[in-house]
mmCIF file with all atom_site columns, C-alpha atoms in Angstrom:
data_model
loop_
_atom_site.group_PDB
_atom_site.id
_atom_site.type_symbol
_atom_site.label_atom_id
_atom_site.label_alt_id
_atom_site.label_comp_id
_atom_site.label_asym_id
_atom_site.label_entity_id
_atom_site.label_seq_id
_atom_site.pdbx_PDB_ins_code
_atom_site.Cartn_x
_atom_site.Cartn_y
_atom_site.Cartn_z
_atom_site.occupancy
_atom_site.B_iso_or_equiv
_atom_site.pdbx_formal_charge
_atom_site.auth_seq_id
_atom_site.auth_comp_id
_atom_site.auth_asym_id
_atom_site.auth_atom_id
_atom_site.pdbx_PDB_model_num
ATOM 1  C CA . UNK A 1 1  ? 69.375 91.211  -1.710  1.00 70.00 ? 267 UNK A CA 1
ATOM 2  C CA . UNK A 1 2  ? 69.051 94.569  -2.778  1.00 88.00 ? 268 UNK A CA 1
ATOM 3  C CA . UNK A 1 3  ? 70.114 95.496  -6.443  1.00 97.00 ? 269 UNK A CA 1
ATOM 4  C CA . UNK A 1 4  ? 72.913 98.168  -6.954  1.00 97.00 ? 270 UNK A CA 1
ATOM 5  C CA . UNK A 1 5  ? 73.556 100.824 -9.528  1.00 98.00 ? 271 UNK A CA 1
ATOM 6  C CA . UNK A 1 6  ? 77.036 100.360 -11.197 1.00 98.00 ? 272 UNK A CA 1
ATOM 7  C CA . UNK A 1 7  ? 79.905 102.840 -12.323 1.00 97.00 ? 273 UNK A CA 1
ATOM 8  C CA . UNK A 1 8  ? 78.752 101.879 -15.580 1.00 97.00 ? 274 UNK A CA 1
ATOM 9  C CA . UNK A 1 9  ? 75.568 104.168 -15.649 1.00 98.00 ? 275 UNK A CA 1
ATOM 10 C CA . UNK A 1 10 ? 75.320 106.538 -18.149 1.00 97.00 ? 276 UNK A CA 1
ATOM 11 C CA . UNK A 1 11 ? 72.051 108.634 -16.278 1.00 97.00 ? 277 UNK A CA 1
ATOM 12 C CA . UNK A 1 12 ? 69.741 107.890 -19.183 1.00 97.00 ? 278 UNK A CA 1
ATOM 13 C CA . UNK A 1 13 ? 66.908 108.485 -16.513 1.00 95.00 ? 279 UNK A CA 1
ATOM 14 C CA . UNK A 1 14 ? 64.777 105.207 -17.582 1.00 97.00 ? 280 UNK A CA 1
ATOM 15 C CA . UNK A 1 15 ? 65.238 103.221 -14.483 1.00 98.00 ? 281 UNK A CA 1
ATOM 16 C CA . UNK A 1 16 ? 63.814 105.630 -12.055 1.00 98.00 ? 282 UNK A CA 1
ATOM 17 C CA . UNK A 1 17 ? 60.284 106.301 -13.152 1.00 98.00 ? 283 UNK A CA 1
ATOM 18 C CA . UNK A 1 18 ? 60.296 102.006 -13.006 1.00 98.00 ? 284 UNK A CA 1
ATOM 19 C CA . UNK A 1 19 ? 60.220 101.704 -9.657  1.00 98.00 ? 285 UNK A CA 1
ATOM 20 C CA . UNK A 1 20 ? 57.548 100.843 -7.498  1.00 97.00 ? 286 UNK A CA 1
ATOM 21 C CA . UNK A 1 21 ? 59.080 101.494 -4.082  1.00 97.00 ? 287 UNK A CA 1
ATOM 22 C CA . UNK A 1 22 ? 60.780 104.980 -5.498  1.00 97.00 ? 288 UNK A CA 1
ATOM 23 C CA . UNK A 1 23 ? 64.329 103.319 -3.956  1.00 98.00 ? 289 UNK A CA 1
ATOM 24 C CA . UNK A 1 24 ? 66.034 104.912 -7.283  1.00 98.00 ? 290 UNK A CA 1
ATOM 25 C CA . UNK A 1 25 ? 67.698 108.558 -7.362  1.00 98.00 ? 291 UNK A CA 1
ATOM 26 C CA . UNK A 1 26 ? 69.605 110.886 -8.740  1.00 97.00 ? 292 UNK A CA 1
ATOM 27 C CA . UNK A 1 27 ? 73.166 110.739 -7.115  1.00 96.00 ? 293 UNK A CA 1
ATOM 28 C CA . UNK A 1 28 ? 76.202 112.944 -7.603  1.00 95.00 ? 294 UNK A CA 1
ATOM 29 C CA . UNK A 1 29 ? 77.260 111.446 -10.211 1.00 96.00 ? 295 UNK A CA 1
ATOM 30 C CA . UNK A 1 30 ? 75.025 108.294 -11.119 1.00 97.00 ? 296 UNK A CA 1
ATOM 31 C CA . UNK A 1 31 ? 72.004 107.060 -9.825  1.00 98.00 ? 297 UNK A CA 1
ATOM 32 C CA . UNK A 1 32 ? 71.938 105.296 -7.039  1.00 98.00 ? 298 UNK A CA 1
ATOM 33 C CA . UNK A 1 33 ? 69.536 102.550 -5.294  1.00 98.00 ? 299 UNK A CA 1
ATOM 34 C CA . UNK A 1 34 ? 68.233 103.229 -1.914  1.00 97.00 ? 300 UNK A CA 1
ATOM 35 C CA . UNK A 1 35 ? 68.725 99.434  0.197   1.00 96.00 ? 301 UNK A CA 1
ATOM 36 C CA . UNK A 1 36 ? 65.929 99.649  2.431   1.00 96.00 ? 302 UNK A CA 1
ATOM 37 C CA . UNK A 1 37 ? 63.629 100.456 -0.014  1.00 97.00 ? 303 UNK A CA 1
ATOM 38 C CA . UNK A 1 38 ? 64.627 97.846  -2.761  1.00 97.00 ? 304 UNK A CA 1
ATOM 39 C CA . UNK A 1 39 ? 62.696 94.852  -2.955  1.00 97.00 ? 305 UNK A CA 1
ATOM 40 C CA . UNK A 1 40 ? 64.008 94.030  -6.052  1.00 97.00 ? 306 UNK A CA 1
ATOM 41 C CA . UNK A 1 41 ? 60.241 94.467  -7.360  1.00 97.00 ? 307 UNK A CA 1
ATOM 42 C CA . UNK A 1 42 ? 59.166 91.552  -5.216  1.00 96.00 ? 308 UNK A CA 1
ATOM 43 C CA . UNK A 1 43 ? 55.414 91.815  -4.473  1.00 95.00 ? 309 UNK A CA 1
ATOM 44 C CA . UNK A 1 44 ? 55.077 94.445  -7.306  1.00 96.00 ? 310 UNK A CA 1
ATOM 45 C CA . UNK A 1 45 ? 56.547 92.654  -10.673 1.00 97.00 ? 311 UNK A CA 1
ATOM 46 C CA . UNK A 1 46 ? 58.212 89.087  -11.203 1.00 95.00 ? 312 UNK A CA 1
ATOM 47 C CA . UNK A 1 47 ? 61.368 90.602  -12.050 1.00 96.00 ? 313 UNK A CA 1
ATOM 48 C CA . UNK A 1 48 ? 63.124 93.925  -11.086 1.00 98.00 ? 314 UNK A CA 1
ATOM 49 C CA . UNK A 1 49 ? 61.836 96.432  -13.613 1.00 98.00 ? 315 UNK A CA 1
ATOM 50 C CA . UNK A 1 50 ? 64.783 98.572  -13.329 1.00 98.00 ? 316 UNK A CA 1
ATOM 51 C CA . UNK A 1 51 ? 67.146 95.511  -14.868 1.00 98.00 ? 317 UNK A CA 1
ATOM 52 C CA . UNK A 1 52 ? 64.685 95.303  -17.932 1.00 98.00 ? 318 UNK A CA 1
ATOM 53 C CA . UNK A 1 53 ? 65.017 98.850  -18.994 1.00 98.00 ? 319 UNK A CA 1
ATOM 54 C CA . UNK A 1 54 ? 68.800 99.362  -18.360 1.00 98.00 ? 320 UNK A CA 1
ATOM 55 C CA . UNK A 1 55 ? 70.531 99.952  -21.462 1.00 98.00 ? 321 UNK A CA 1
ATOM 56 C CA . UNK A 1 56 ? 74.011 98.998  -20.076 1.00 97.00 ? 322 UNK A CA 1
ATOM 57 C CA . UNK A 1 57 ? 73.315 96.514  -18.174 1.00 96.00 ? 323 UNK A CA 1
ATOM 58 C CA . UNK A 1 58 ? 74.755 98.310  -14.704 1.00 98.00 ? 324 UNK A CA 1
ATOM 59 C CA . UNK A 1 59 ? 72.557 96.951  -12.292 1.00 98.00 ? 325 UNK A CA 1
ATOM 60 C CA . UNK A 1 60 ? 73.128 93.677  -10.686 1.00 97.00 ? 326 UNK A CA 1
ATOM 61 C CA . UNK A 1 61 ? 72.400 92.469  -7.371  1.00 95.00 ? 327 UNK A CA 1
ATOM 62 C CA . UNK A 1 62 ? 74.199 93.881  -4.243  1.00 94.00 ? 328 UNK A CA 1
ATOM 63 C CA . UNK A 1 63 ? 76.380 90.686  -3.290  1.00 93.00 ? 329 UNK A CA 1
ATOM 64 C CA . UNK A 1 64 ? 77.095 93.062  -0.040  1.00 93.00 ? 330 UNK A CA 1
ATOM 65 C CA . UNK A 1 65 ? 73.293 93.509  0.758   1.00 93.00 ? 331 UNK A CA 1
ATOM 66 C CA . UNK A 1 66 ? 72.085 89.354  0.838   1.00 91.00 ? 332 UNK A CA 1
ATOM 67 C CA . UNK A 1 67 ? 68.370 89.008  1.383   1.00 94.00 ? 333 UNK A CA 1
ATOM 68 C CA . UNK A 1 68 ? 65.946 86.110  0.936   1.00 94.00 ? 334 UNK A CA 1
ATOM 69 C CA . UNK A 1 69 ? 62.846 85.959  -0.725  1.00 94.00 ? 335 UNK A CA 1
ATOM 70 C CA . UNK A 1 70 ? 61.266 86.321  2.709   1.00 95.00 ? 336 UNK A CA 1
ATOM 71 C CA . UNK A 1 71 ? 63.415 89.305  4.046   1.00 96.00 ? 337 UNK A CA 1
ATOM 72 C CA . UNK A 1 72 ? 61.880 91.336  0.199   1.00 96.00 ? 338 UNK A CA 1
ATOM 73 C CA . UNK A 1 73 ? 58.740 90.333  0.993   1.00 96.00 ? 339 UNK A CA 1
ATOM 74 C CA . UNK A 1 74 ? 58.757 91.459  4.692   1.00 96.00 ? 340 UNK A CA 1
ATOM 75 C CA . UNK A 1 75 ? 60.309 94.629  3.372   1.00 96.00 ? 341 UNK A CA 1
ATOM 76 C CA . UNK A 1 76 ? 57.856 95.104  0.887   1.00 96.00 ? 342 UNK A CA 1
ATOM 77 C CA . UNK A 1 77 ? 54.785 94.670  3.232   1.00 96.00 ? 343 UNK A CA 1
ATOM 78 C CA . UNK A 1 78 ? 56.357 96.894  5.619   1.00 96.00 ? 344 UNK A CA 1
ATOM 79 C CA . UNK A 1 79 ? 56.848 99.294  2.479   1.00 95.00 ? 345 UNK A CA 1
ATOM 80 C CA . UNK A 1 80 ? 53.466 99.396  1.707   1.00 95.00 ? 346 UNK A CA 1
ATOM 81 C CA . UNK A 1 81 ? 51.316 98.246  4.158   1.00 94.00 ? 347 UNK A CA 1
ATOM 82 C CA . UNK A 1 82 ? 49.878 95.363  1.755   1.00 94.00 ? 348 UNK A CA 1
ATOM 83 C CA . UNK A 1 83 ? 50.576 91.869  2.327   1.00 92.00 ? 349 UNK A CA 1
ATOM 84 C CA . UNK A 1 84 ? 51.608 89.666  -0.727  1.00 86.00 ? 350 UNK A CA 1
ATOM 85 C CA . UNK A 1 85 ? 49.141 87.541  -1.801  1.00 73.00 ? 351 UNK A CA 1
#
């Protein structure tokens, strides 16, 4: 599934410039995650890198946006061209 930014951010800017697919972005008012472009890091890191540099803890997964491990990893060959290994 894809991850989702909470009402909790405070738009320190650190989880942007952590992700591979570029799925985070500046909202109105707090950054937001772009769903088809999430891959919760799959194919690029073990875990997403976003989570591990939240200070608040405001990004969990997207119970409304379920995905297996096989749906990420289509998405992120599809993303990139590149096929996981």
């Amino acid at each position: 599934m894809a991850l989702i930014i909470t009402d909790e951010c405070i738009n320190c800017d650190v989880c942007e410039p952590e992700c591979p697919n570029e799925a985070i972005s500046a909202g109105e008012e707090i950054y937001e995650i772009d769903p088809s472009k999430c891959t919760e890091c799959v194919g690029h890191y073990d875990e997403p890198q976003c989570q591990l540099v939240c200070p608040v803890d405001c990004i969990p997964q997207d119970e409304n946006r379920m995905e297996t491990q096989e749906e990420l990893e289509a998405k992120y060959e599809k993303l990139t061209g590149k096929k996981i290994a």
